[in-house]
Coordinates of C-alpha atoms and ligand atoms in Angstrom, one line a residue:
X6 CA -134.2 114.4 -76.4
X7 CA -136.4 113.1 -73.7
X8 CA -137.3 110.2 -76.8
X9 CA -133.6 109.1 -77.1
X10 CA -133.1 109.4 -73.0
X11 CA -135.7 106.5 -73.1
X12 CA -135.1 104.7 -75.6
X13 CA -131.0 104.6 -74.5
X14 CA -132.5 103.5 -70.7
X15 CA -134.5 100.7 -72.3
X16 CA -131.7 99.6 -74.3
X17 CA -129.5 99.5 -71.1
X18 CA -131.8 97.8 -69.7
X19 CA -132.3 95.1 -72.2
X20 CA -128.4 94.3 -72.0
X21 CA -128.4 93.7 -68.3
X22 CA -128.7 89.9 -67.5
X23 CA -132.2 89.1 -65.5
X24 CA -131.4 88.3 -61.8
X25 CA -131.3 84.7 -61.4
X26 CA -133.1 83.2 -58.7
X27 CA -132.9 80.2 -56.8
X28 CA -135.5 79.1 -54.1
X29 CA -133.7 77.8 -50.9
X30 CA -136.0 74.7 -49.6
X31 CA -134.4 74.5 -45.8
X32 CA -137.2 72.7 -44.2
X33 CA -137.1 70.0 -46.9
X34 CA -133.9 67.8 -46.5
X35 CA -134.7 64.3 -46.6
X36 CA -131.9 62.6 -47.9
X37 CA -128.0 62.8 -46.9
X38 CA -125.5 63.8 -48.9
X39 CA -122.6 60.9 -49.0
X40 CA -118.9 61.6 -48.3
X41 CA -117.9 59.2 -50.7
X42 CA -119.1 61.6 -53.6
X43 CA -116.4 63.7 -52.6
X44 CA -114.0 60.1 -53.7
X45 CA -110.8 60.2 -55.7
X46 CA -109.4 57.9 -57.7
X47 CA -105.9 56.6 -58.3
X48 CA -104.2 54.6 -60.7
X49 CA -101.2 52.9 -61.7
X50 CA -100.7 55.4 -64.5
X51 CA -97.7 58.1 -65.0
X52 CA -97.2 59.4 -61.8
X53 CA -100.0 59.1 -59.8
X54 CA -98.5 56.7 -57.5
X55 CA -94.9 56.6 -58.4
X56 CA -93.5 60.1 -57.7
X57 CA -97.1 61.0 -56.8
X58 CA -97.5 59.0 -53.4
X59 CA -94.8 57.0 -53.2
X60 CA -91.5 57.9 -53.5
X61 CA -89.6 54.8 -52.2
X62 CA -88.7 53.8 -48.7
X63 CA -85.0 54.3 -49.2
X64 CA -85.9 58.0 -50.6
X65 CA -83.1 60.8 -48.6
X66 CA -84.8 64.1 -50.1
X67 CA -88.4 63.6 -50.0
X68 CA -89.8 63.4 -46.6
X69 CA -92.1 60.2 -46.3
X70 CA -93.7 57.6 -44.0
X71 CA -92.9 54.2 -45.4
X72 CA -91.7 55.7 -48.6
X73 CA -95.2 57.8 -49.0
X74 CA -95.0 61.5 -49.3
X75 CA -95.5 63.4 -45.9
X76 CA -96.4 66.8 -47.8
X77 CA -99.5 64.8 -50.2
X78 CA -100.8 63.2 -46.9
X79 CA -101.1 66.6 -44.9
X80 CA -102.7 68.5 -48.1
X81 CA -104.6 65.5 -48.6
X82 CA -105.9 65.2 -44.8
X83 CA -106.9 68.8 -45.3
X84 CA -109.2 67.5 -48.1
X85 CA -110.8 65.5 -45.8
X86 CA -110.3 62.2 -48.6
X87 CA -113.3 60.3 -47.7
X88 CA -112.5 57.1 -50.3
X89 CA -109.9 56.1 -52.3
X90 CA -110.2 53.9 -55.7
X91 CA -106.9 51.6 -56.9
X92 CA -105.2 50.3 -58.5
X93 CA -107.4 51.6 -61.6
X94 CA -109.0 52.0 -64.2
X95 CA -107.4 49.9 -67.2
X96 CA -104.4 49.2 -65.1
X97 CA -106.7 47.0 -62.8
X98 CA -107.8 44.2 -64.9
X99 CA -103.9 43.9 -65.9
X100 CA -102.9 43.7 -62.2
X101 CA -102.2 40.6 -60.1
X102 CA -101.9 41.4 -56.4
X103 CA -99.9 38.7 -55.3
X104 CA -96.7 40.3 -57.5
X105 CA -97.2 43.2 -55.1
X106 CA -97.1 42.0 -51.7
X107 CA -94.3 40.5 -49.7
X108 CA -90.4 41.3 -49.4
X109 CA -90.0 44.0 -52.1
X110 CA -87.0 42.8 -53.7
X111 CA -88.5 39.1 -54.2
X112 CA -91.8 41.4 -56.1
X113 CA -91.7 40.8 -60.3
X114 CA -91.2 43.6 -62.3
X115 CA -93.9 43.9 -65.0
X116 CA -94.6 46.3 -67.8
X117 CA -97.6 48.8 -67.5
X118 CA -98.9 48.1 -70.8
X119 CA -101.7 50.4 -71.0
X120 CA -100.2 53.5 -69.8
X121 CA -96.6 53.6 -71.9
X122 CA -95.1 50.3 -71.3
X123 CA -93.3 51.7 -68.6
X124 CA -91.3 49.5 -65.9
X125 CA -94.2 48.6 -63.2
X126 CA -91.8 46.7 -59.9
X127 CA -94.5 46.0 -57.8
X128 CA -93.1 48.1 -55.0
X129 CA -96.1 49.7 -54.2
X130 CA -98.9 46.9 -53.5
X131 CA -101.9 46.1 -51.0
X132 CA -99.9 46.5 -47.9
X133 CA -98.5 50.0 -48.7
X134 CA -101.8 51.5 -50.2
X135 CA -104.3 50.1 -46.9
X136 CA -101.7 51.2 -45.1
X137 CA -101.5 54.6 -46.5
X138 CA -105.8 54.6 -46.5
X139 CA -105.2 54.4 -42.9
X140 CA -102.4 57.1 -42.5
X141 CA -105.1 59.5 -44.5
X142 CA -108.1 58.1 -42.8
X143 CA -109.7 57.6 -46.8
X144 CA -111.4 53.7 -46.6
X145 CA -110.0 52.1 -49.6
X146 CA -112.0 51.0 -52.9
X147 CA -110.1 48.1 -54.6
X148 CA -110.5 47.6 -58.0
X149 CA -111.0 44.0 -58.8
X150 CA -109.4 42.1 -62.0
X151 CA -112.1 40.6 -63.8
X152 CA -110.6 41.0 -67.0
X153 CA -107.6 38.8 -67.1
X154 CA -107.9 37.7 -63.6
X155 CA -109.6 34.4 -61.4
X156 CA -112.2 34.1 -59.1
X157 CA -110.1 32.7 -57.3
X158 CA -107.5 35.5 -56.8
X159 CA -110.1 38.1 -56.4
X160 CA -111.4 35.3 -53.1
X161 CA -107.9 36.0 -52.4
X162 CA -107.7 38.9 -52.5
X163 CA -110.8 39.7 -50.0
X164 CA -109.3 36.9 -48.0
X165 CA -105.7 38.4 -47.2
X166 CA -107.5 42.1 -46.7
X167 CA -110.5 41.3 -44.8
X168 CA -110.1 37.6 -43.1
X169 CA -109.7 37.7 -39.3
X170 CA -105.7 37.0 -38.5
X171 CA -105.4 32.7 -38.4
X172 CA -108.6 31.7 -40.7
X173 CA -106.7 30.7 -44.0
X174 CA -102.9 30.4 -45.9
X175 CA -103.9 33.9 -46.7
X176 CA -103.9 35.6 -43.8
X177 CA -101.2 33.7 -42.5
X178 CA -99.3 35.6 -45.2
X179 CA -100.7 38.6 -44.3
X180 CA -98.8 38.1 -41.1
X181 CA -95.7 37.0 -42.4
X182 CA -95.7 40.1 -44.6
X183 CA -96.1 42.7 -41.1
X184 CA -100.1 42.7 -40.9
X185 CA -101.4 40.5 -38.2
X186 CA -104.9 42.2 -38.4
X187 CA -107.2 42.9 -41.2
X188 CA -107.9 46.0 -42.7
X189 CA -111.2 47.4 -43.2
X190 CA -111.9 46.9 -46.9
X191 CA -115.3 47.4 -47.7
X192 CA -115.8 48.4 -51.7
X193 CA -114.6 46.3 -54.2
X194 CA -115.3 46.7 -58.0
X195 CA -115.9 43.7 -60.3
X196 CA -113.6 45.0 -63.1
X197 CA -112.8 48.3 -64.9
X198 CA -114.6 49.8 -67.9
X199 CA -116.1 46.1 -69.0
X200 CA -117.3 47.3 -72.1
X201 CA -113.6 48.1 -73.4
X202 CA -110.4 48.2 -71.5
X203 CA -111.9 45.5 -68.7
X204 CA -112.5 43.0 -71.6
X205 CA -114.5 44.5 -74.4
X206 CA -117.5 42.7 -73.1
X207 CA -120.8 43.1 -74.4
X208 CA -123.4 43.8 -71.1
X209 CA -125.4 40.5 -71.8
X210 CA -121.7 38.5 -71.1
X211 CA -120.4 40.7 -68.1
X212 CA -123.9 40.3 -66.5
X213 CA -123.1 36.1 -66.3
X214 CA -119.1 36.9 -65.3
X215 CA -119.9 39.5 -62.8
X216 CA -122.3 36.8 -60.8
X217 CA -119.8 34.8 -61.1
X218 CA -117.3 36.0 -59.7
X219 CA -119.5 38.3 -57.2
X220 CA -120.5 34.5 -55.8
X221 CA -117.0 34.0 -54.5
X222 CA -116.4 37.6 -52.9
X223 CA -117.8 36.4 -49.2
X224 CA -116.7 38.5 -45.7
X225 CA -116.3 36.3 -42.4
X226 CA -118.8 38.4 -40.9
X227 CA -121.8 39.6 -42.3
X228 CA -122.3 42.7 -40.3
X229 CA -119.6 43.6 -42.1
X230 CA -120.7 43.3 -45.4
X231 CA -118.5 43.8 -48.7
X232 CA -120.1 46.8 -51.0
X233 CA -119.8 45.4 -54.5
X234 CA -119.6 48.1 -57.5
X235 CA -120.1 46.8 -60.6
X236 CA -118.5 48.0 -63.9
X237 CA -121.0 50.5 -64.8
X238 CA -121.8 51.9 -68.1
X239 CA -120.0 54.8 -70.5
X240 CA -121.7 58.0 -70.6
X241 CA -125.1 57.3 -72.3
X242 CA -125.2 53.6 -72.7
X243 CA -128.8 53.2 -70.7
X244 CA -128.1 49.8 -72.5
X245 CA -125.7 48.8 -70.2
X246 CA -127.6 50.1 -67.0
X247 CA -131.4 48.1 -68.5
X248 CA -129.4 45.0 -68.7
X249 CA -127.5 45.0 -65.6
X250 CA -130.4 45.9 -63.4
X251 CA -132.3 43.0 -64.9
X252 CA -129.6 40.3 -64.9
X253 CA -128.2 40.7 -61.9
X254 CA -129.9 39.4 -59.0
X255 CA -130.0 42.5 -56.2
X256 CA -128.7 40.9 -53.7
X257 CA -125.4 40.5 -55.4
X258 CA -124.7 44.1 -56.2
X259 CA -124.7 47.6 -54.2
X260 CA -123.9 49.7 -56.3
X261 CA -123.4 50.5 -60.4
X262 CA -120.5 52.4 -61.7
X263 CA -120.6 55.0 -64.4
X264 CA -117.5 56.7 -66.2
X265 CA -117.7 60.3 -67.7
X266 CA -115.1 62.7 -68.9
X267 CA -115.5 65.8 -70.2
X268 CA -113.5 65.6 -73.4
X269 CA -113.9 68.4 -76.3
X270 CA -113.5 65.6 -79.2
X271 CA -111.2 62.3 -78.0
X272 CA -109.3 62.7 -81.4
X273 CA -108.7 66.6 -80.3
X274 CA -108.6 67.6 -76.7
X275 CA -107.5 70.8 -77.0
X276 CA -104.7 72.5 -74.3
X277 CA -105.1 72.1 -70.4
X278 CA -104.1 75.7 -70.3
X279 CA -104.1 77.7 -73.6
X280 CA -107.8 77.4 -74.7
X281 CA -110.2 79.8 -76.5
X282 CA -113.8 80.5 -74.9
X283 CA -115.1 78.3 -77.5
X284 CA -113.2 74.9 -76.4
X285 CA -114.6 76.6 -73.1
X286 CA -118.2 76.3 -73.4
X287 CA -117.8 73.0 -74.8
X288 CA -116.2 71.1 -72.0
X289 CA -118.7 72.5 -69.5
X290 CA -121.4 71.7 -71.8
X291 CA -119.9 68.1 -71.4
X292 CA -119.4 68.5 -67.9
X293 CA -122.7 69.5 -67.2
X294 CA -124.2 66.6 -69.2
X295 CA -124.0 64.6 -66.3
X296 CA -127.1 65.9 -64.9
X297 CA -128.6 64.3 -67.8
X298 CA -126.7 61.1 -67.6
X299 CA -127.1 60.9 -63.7
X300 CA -131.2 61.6 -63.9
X301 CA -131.4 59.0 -66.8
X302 CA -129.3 56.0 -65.4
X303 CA -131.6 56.7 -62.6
X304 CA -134.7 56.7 -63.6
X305 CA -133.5 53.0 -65.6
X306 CA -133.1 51.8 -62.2
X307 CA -136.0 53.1 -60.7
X308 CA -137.7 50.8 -62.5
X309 CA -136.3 47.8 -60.8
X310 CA -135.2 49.3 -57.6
X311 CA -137.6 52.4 -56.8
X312 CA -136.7 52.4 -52.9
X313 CA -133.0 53.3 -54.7
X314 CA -131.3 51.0 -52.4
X315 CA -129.1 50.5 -55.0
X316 CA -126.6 53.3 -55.9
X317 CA -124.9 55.0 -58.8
X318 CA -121.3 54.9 -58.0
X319 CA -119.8 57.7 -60.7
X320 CA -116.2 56.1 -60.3
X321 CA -114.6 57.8 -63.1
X322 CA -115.2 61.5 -63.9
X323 CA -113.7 64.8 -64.7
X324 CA -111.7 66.5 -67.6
X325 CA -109.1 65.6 -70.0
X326 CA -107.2 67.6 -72.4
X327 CA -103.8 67.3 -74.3
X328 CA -101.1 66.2 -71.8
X329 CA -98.3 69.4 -70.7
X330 CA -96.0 69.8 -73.5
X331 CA -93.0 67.7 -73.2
X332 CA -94.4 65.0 -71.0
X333 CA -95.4 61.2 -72.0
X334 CA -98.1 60.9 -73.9
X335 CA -99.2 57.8 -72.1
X336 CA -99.2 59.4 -68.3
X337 CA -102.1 62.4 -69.1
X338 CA -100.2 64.6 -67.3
X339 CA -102.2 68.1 -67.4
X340 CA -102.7 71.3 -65.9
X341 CA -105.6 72.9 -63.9
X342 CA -107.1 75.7 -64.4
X343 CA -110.1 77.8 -63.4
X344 CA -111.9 75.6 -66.0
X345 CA -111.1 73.1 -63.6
X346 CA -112.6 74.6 -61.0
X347 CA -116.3 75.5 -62.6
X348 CA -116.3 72.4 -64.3
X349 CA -115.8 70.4 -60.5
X350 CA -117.9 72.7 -58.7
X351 CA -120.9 72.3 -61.0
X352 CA -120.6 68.5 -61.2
X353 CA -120.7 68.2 -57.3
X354 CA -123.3 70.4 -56.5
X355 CA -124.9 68.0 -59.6
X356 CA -123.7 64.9 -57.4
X357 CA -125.1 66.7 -54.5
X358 CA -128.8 67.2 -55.9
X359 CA -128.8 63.6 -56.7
X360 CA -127.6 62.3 -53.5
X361 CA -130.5 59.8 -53.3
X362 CA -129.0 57.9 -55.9
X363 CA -125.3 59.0 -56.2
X364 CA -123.4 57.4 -53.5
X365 CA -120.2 57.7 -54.4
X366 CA -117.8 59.7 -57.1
X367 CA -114.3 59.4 -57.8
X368 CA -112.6 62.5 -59.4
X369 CA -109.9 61.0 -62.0
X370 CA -107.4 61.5 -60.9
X371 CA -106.0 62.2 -57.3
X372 CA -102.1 63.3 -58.2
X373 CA -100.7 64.5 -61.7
X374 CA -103.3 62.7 -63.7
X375 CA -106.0 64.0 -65.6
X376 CA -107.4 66.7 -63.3
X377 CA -106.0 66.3 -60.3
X378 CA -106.0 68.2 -56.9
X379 CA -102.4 67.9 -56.7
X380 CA -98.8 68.4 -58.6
X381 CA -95.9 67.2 -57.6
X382 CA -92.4 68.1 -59.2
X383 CA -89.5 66.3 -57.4
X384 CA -89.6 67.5 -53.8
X385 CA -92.5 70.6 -54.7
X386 CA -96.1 70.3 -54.8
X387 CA -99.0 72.3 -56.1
X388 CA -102.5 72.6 -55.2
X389 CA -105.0 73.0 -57.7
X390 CA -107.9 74.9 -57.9
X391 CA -109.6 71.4 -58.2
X392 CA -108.2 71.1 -54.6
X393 CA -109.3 74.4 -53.3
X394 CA -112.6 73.5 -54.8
X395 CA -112.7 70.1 -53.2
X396 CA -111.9 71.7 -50.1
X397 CA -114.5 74.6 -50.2
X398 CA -117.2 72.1 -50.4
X399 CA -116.0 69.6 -47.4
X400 CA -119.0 71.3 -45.8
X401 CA -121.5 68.9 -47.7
X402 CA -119.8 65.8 -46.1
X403 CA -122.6 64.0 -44.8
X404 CA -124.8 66.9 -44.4
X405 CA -128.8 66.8 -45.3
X406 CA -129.2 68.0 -48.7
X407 CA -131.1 71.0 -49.0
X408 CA -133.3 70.9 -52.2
X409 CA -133.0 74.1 -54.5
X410 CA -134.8 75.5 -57.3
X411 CA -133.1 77.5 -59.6
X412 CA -133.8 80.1 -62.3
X413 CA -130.9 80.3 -64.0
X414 CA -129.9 83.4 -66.9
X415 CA -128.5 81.8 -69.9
X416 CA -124.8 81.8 -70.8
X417 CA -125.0 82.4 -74.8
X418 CA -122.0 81.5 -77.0
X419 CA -123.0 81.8 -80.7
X420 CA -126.0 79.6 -81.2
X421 CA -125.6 77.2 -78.0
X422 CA -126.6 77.6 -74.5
X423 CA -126.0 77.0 -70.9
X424 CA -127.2 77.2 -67.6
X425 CA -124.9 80.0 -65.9
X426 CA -126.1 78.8 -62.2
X427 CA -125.5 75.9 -60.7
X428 CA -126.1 75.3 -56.6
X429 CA -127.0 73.0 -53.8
X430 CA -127.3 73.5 -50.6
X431 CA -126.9 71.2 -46.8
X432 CA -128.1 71.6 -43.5
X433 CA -124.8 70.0 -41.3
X434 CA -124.8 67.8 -38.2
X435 CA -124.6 71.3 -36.2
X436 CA -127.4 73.2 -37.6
X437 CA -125.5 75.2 -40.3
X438 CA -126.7 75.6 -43.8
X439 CA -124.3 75.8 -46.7
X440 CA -124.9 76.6 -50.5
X441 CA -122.4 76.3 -53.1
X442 CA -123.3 78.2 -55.9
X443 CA -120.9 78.7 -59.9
X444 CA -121.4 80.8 -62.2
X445 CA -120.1 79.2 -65.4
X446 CA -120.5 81.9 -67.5
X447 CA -117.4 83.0 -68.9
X448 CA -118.0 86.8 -69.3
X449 CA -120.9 88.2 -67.3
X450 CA -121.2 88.5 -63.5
X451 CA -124.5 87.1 -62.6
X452 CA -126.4 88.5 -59.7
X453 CA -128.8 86.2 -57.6
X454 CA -131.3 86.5 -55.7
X455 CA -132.1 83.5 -53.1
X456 CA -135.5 83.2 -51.6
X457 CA -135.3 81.0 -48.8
X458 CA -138.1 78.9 -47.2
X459 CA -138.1 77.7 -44.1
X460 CA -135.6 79.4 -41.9
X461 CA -134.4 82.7 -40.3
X462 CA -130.8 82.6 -40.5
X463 CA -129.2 85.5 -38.9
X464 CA -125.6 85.6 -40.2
X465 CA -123.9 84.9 -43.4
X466 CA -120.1 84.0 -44.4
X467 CA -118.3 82.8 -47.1
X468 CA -115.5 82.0 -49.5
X469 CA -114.8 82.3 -53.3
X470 CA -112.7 80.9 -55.6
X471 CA -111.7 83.5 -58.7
X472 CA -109.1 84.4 -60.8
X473 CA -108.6 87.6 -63.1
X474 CA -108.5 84.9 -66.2
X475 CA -110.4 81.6 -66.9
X476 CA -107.0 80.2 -68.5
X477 CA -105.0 81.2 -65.2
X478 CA -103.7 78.5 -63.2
X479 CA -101.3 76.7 -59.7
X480 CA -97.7 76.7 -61.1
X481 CA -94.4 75.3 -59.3
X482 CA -93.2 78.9 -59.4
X483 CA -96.4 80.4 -58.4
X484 CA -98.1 77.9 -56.5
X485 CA -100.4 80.3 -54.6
X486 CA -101.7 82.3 -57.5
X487 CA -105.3 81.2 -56.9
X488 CA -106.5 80.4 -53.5
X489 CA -110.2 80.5 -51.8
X490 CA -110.7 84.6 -50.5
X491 CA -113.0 85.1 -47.9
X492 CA -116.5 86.5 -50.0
X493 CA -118.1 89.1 -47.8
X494 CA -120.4 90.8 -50.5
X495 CA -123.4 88.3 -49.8
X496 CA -126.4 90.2 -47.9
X497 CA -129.2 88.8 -46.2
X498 CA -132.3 89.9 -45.2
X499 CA -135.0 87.9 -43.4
X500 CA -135.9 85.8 -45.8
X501 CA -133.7 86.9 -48.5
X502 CA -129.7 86.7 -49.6
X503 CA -128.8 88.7 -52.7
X504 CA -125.2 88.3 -53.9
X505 CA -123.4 88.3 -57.2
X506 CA -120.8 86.0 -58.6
X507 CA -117.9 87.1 -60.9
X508 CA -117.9 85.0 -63.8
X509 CA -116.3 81.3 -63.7
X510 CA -116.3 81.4 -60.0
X511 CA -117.5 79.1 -57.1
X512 CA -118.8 80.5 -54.1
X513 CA -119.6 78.6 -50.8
X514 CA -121.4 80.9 -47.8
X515 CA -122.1 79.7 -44.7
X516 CA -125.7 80.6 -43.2
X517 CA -127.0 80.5 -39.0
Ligands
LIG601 O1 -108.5 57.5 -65.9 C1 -107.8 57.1 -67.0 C2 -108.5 55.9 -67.7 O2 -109.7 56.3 -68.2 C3 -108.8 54.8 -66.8 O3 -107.8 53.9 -66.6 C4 -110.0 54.1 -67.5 O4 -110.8 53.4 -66.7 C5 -110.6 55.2 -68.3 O5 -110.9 54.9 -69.6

């Protein structure tokens, strides 16, 4: 009896999960972690803008500021939106600016011929997206077209954003169309996706364009320098990171971009909402590729640039499934679900670790695109967990990163494997430490253990974002089903915090 007794308790033992451990470093920040990584990104595509932001200055029902929607600036203001990219993506080296600016009714109408061949009537342009940068405090990151564009018009361009009021024919139709003063306009990207949708340019012949047309991009004043992004590589293409970092001269360039989505299979997304564990594991295991991709496009441009004063701009990221049923192929309209949620908070606490070199990030996309952080049907709106998420992690805004080490359990689905924990951690401008911890395991609670180093913090708080069901989501008529709770199951001891985390949940505390 007392045989079986033991060997049942060593069996039980065997199936409980090893506590994971992470060691809390909180005497070693060094570098800060940017606001921009906490970017979105929106596009003339389905309705991100139209319907999305802009519902039209005549508009009776919706209520709006210069025809953009009241309700998406105050949820977006909560957000704390630190940077805002436009007009794309694809749509960008299609675009002319000059269509869009000036008395609306004189604007041309165009089609959007990569998203649907839809109606495009110019009537939201440059003056009614700076203007709405400034409503939401977000500086704006305009999207250059290199692709079927000019030097010329991009000059233009900086010219009739950024040119003091009276220097050139530009700005004196900046004034005639309502803005005597400049904006503040700081990023620009040279073109969108270069390698396909930008131009299908090979890296060796985007290198020559880009200096090019970077030569003609000049501020008035250079304490006010222009941040220039260029297109930066898909996924894995080190290729494209080698040759840009050799051909272009540094002094022309801030920043590279780099585009990832976590996509099951491009020729089989799978459901935004109705997905098996399987289809699961396999868009986190995408996701959290870009710790690889991140480490390895840095390390290419460590080699040129080891004091990393030029940055990785991740300007395109996030997933994409099957659009809702119903809805236009063309305008990747999709749901969000806790999926959404793991897969964001892992990839920003990944942004966050590498904060040296990851200046900026631009979720894709900000309003009913792709995963966005809001919905918005008619007059109703929708928060996403993506937004709650977002939200959570506001904390990290500028604060010192924190370096972690973490010992994470393995989350086991058939032969495949993944990290279950993912964290990082700040110090903030007023001496309070935060760590953002996921578990991305989709079955087993995960208990953790955090050693920390270097400080006696004498409270802890905190919030959590979970659901009863990884596949459970923000509808129109239940808008509210998952929201952060306050997490009060964290316990700390002098140099210890012991907590665990439901599966597919993201936890933020607080620590003083
Ligand atoms: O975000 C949707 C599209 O994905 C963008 O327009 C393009 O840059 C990328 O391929």
């Amino acid at each position: 009896m007392r045989k079986i007794l033991l060997l049942i308790g060593l069996a039980s033992t065997k199936l409980l999960p090893a506590q994971n451990t992470i060691v809390l470093n909180a005497d070693k920040g060094k570098d800060i972690i940017d606001k921009n990584i906490y970017g979105h990104f929106a596009e003339h595509l389905g309705r991100c803008i139209y319907g999305g932001f802009y519902v039209g200055d005549t508009n009776k029902t919706i209520p709006h500021k210069d025809g953009v929607r009241l309700d998406v600036i105050e949820a977006l203001k909560k957000l704390k939106v630190p940077v805002l990219r436009w007009p794309g993506g694809c749509f960008a080296d299609t675009y002319h600016w000059k269509d869009g600016v000036g008395p609306k009714k004189e604007r041309p109408s165009m089609l959007n011929v990569w998203w649907g061949n839809v109606k495009e009537d110019n009537s939201f342009g440059t003056n009614e997206f700076l203007n709405m940068c400034e409503l939401l405090g977000a500086e704006p990151y305009l999207s250059g077209n290199v692709g079927s564009g000019t030097p010329q018009e991009l000059s233009d361009w900086i010219k009739y954003t950024t040119h003091p009021n009276g220097s050139s024919p530009m700005t004196d139709w900046r004034q005639k169309n309502g803005r005597p003063n400049p904006w503040k306009v700081k990023f620009w990207g040279l073109g969108n996706e270069a390698w396909g949708c930008g131009g299908n340019m090979k890296v060796e012949y985007y290198a020559n364009v880009y200096r090019q047309y970077a030569t003609f991009m000049t501020n008035w004043n250079n304490s006010d320098r222009l941040y220039r992004i260029a297109s930066g590589a898909s996924d894995a293409d080190y290729h494209w990171t080698e040759i840009l970092m050799k051909e272009v001269p540094a002094n022309m360039f801030d920043a590279l971009g780099l585009h990832h989505y976590s996509v099951i299979n491009w020729s089989k997304k799978g459901s935004a909402t109705n997905f098996s564990e399987e289809e699961y594991f396999t868009t986190m295991k995408r996701a959290l590729q870009m710790e690889e991709l991140v480490s390895k496009h840095s390390a290419i441009m460590d080699k040129y640039d080891p004091q990393k004063k030029k940055h990785l701009a991740v300007d395109e990221w996030g997933g994409w499934y099957d659009v809702e049923p119903g809805t236009n192929g063309a305008f990747l309209y999709q749901q969000n679900t806790m999926r959404d949620a793991v897969l964001a908070g892992a990839t920003l606490n990944i942004f966050n670790n590498h904060c040296d070199r990851v200046k900026m990030a631009n979720l894709a996309q900000i309003i009913n695109v792709l995963q966005a952080v809001i919905l918005t049907k008619e007059e109703k709106l929708v928060l996403t967990p993506t937004y709650h998420v977002m939200e959570m992690y506001n904390v990290h805004h500028d604060a010192t990163m924190l370096p972690v080490d973490v010992s994470s359990n393995k989350y086991i689905l058939g032969k495949d494997t993944l990290s279950s924990i993912w964290a990082s951690a700040s110090k903030d401008k007023n001496g309070a430490t935060h760590i953002s911890l996921v578990n991305v395991d989709a079955k087993q609670p995960q208990a953790v253990s955090i050693n920390i180093n270097g400080a006696n913090y004498k409270t802890v708080s905190g919030r959590i974002l979970t659901s009863d069901k990884l596949q459970n989501y923000n509808s129109f008529e239940s808008p509210a089903k998952i929201v952060p709770a306050a997490f009060t199951k964290a316990q700390l001891t002098t140099s210890k915090l012991n907590l665990t985390i439901p599966p597919f949940s993201v936890i933020v505390l607080e620590l003083k």
